[in-house]
Amino acid sequence: MDSELDDLLANGVSDEIRAQLGFRLIPTAEVPLTNIVRDGILEPGELPKRFTAHTPCFRSEAGSAGRDTKGMIRLHQFNKVELVSVVANQDEGLKELERMTECAEAILKKLDLPFRRMLLCAGDMG
């Protein structure tokens, strides 16, 4: 399969074949994580449902348009760890957001990495 896949990728892959292979580039892991529970009705006792993903992500490069890049699509690739919690209501969601933030902070502290915790307006997040 690997040599067949290498040939397909080297020679171009039609959308139909790409769909059959099932490969996708994602900008974030939130969608696949939330899709884990999409077909069910969760009972309050099952919540919160917590998920973590470590994925390579792909986004268009900021400022990549211009005379030297005409006709090119440039991507930025990076690895990302995401935490997702499915909760019953907004109050539980706010508690879970605080819990996830504290989990991330604990890891950064253990690694002795500097960080800043900031509260941003949604419009300032870009």
PDB file of C-alpha atoms in Angstrom:
ATOM      1  CA  MET A   1       0.000   0.000   0.000  1.00  0.00           C
ATOM      2  CA  ASP A   2       2.822   2.429   0.800  1.00  0.00           C
ATOM      3  CA  SER A   3       4.340   2.270  -2.700  1.00  0.00           C
ATOM      4  CA  GLU A   4       0.886   2.654  -4.259  1.00  0.00           C
ATOM      5  CA  LEU A   5       0.212   5.640  -2.039  1.00  0.00           C
ATOM      6  CA  ASP A   6       3.608   7.144  -2.904  1.00  0.00           C
ATOM      7  CA  ASP A   7       2.806   6.758  -6.628  1.00  0.00           C
ATOM      8  CA  LEU A   8      -0.600   8.382  -6.184  1.00  0.00           C
ATOM      9  CA  LEU A   9       0.821  11.304  -4.265  1.00  0.00           C
ATOM     10  CA  ALA A  10       3.686  11.788  -6.740  1.00  0.00           C
ATOM     11  CA  ASN A  11       1.376  11.731  -9.772  1.00  0.00           C
ATOM     12  CA  GLY A  12      -1.511  13.666  -8.292  1.00  0.00           C
ATOM     13  CA  VAL A  13      -4.595  12.275  -6.633  1.00  0.00           C
ATOM     14  CA  SER A  14      -8.110  12.900  -7.878  1.00  0.00           C
ATOM     15  CA  ASP A  15     -10.692  14.055  -5.338  1.00  0.00           C
ATOM     16  CA  GLU A  16     -12.514  10.737  -5.758  1.00  0.00           C
ATOM     17  CA  ILE A  17      -9.420   8.669  -4.904  1.00  0.00           C
ATOM     18  CA  ARG A  18      -8.501  11.049  -2.085  1.00  0.00           C
ATOM     19  CA  ALA A  19     -11.975  10.510  -0.582  1.00  0.00           C
ATOM     20  CA  GLN A  20     -11.558   6.731  -0.826  1.00  0.00           C
ATOM     21  CA  LEU A  21      -8.184   6.877   0.921  1.00  0.00           C
ATOM     22  CA  GLY A  22      -9.761   8.825   3.748  1.00  0.00           C
ATOM     23  CA  PHE A  23      -6.843  11.190   4.360  1.00  0.00           C
ATOM     24  CA  ARG A  24      -7.593  14.743   5.466  1.00  0.00           C
ATOM     25  CA  LEU A  25      -5.583  17.782   6.531  1.00  0.00           C
ATOM     26  CA  ILE A  26      -7.187  19.443   9.531  1.00  0.00           C
ATOM     27  CA  PRO A  27      -6.695  22.918  11.015  1.00  0.00           C
ATOM     28  CA  THR A  28      -7.798  21.710  14.473  1.00  0.00           C
ATOM     29  CA  ALA A  29      -8.611  18.447  16.276  1.00  0.00           C
ATOM     30  CA  GLU A  30     -11.779  19.834  17.873  1.00  0.00           C
ATOM     31  CA  VAL A  31     -14.073  18.638  15.088  1.00  0.00           C
ATOM     32  CA  PRO A  32     -12.936  14.988  15.064  1.00  0.00           C
ATOM     33  CA  LEU A  33     -12.958  14.922  18.878  1.00  0.00           C
ATOM     34  CA  THR A  34     -16.492  16.264  19.196  1.00  0.00           C
ATOM     35  CA  ASN A  35     -17.636  13.907  16.434  1.00  0.00           C
ATOM     36  CA  ILE A  36     -16.827  10.992  18.756  1.00  0.00           C
ATOM     37  CA  VAL A  37     -20.091  11.708  20.614  1.00  0.00           C
ATOM     38  CA  ARG A  38     -22.152  13.136  17.753  1.00  0.00           C
ATOM     39  CA  ASP A  39     -24.444  10.145  17.235  1.00  0.00           C
ATOM     40  CA  GLY A  40     -25.496   9.658  20.831  1.00  0.00           C
ATOM     41  CA  ILE A  41     -27.500  11.233  23.599  1.00  0.00           C
ATOM     42  CA  LEU A  42     -25.347  11.580  26.679  1.00  0.00           C
ATOM     43  CA  GLU A  43     -26.857  11.169  30.119  1.00  0.00           C
ATOM     44  CA  PRO A  44     -25.910  13.791  32.732  1.00  0.00           C
ATOM     45  CA  GLY A  45     -24.088  11.123  34.752  1.00  0.00           C
ATOM     46  CA  GLU A  46     -21.756  10.469  31.783  1.00  0.00           C
ATOM     47  CA  LEU A  47     -20.568  14.076  31.710  1.00  0.00           C
ATOM     48  CA  PRO A  48     -18.144  15.651  31.428  1.00  0.00           C
ATOM     49  CA  LYS A  49     -16.609  13.665  28.585  1.00  0.00           C
ATOM     50  CA  ARG A  50     -12.953  14.635  28.257  1.00  0.00           C
ATOM     51  CA  PHE A  51     -10.780  14.141  25.193  1.00  0.00           C
ATOM     52  CA  THR A  52      -7.181  14.961  24.310  1.00  0.00           C
ATOM     53  CA  ALA A  53      -5.539  14.892  20.889  1.00  0.00           C
ATOM     54  CA  HIS A  54      -2.012  15.463  19.630  1.00  0.00           C
ATOM     55  CA  THR A  55      -2.209  16.203  15.924  1.00  0.00           C
ATOM     56  CA  PRO A  56      -0.285  17.822  13.111  1.00  0.00           C
ATOM     57  CA  CYS A  57      -2.299  20.823  11.958  1.00  0.00           C
ATOM     58  CA  PHE A  58      -2.168  22.868   8.768  1.00  0.00           C
ATOM     59  CA  ARG A  59      -3.083  26.510   8.186  1.00  0.00           C
ATOM     60  CA  SER A  60      -2.458  28.995   5.419  1.00  0.00           C
ATOM     61  CA  GLU A  61       0.588  31.126   6.130  1.00  0.00           C
ATOM     62  CA  ALA A  62      -0.173  34.661   7.205  1.00  0.00           C
ATOM     63  CA  GLY A  63       1.142  37.209   4.741  1.00  0.00           C
ATOM     64  CA  SER A  64       1.948  34.617   2.090  1.00  0.00           C
ATOM     65  CA  ALA A  65       0.204  36.477  -0.737  1.00  0.00           C
ATOM     66  CA  GLY A  66       2.281  38.676  -2.988  1.00  0.00           C
ATOM     67  CA  ARG A  67       4.288  39.041  -6.170  1.00  0.00           C
ATOM     68  CA  ASP A  68       6.755  36.264  -5.264  1.00  0.00           C
ATOM     69  CA  THR A  69       4.086  33.749  -4.275  1.00  0.00           C
ATOM     70  CA  LYS A  70       1.490  34.222  -7.011  1.00  0.00           C
ATOM     71  CA  GLY A  71      -0.128  30.902  -7.876  1.00  0.00           C
ATOM     72  CA  MET A  72       1.275  29.158  -4.793  1.00  0.00           C
ATOM     73  CA  ILE A  73      -0.571  27.971  -1.731  1.00  0.00           C
ATOM     74  CA  ARG A  74       1.754  28.031   1.235  1.00  0.00           C
ATOM     75  CA  LEU A  75       0.879  26.150   4.389  1.00  0.00           C
ATOM     76  CA  HIS A  76       2.145  26.361   7.910  1.00  0.00           C
ATOM     77  CA  GLN A  77       2.383  22.972   9.648  1.00  0.00           C
ATOM     78  CA  PHE A  78       2.651  22.550  13.394  1.00  0.00           C
ATOM     79  CA  ASN A  79       1.849  20.005  16.088  1.00  0.00           C
ATOM     80  CA  LYS A  80      -0.799  20.815  18.643  1.00  0.00           C
ATOM     81  CA  VAL A  81      -2.266  19.245  21.776  1.00  0.00           C
ATOM     82  CA  GLU A  82      -5.932  19.996  22.290  1.00  0.00           C
ATOM     83  CA  LEU A  83      -8.188  19.436  25.266  1.00  0.00           C
ATOM     84  CA  VAL A  84     -11.940  19.130  24.650  1.00  0.00           C
ATOM     85  CA  SER A  85     -14.683  18.630  27.229  1.00  0.00           C
ATOM     86  CA  VAL A  86     -18.344  17.928  26.503  1.00  0.00           C
ATOM     87  CA  VAL A  87     -20.492  19.297  29.333  1.00  0.00           C
ATOM     88  CA  ALA A  88     -24.185  19.619  30.188  1.00  0.00           C
ATOM     89  CA  ASN A  89     -24.516  23.404  30.479  1.00  0.00           C
ATOM     90  CA  GLN A  90     -22.707  26.736  30.464  1.00  0.00           C
ATOM     91  CA  ASP A  91     -21.925  26.730  34.198  1.00  0.00           C
ATOM     92  CA  GLU A  92     -20.270  23.313  33.913  1.00  0.00           C
ATOM     93  CA  GLY A  93     -18.503  24.536  30.778  1.00  0.00           C
ATOM     94  CA  LEU A  94     -16.921  27.454  32.637  1.00  0.00           C
ATOM     95  CA  LYS A  95     -15.740  25.120  35.426  1.00  0.00           C
ATOM     96  CA  GLU A  96     -14.322  22.718  32.855  1.00  0.00           C
ATOM     97  CA  LEU A  97     -12.554  25.564  31.012  1.00  0.00           C
ATOM     98  CA  GLU A  98     -10.850  26.530  34.275  1.00  0.00           C
ATOM     99  CA  ARG A  99      -9.880  22.888  34.901  1.00  0.00           C
ATOM    100  CA  MET A 100      -8.382  22.508  31.402  1.00  0.00           C
ATOM    101  CA  THR A 101      -6.464  25.775  31.792  1.00  0.00           C
ATOM    102  CA  GLU A 102      -5.061  24.589  35.124  1.00  0.00           C
ATOM    103  CA  CYS A 103      -4.021  21.260  33.543  1.00  0.00           C
ATOM    104  CA  ALA A 104      -2.142  23.085  30.771  1.00  0.00           C
ATOM    105  CA  GLU A 105      -0.508  25.437  33.295  1.00  0.00           C
ATOM    106  CA  ALA A 106       0.613  22.489  35.449  1.00  0.00           C
ATOM    107  CA  ILE A 107       2.410  20.913  32.483  1.00  0.00           C
ATOM    108  CA  LEU A 108       4.129  24.186  31.586  1.00  0.00           C
ATOM    109  CA  LYS A 109       5.240  24.638  35.210  1.00  0.00           C
ATOM    110  CA  LYS A 110       6.622  21.080  35.392  1.00  0.00           C
ATOM    111  CA  LEU A 111       8.579  21.737  32.200  1.00  0.00           C
ATOM    112  CA  ASP A 112       9.764  25.048  33.663  1.00  0.00           C
ATOM    113  CA  LEU A 113       8.485  26.907  30.602  1.00  0.00           C
ATOM    114  CA  PRO A 114       7.490  30.552  31.013  1.00  0.00           C
ATOM    115  CA  PHE A 115       3.893  31.432  30.177  1.00  0.00           C
ATOM    116  CA  ARG A 116       1.308  34.152  30.671  1.00  0.00           C
ATOM    117  CA  ARG A 117      -2.348  33.591  31.412  1.00  0.00           C
ATOM    118  CA  MET A 118      -4.478  36.183  29.627  1.00  0.00           C
ATOM    119  CA  LEU A 119      -8.177  36.898  29.361  1.00  0.00           C
ATOM    120  CA  LEU A 120      -9.036  38.102  25.852  1.00  0.00           C
ATOM    121  CA  CYS A 121     -12.162  39.454  24.259  1.00  0.00           C
ATOM    122  CA  ALA A 122     -13.419  37.000  21.606  1.00  0.00           C
ATOM    123  CA  GLY A 123     -12.998  39.724  18.983  1.00  0.00           C
ATOM    124  CA  ASP A 124      -9.294  40.034  19.851  1.00  0.00           C
ATOM    125  CA  MET A 125      -8.548  36.342  19.299  1.00  0.00           C
ATOM    126  CA  GLY A 126      -8.377  36.606  15.513  1.00  0.00           C
TER     127      GLY A 126
END
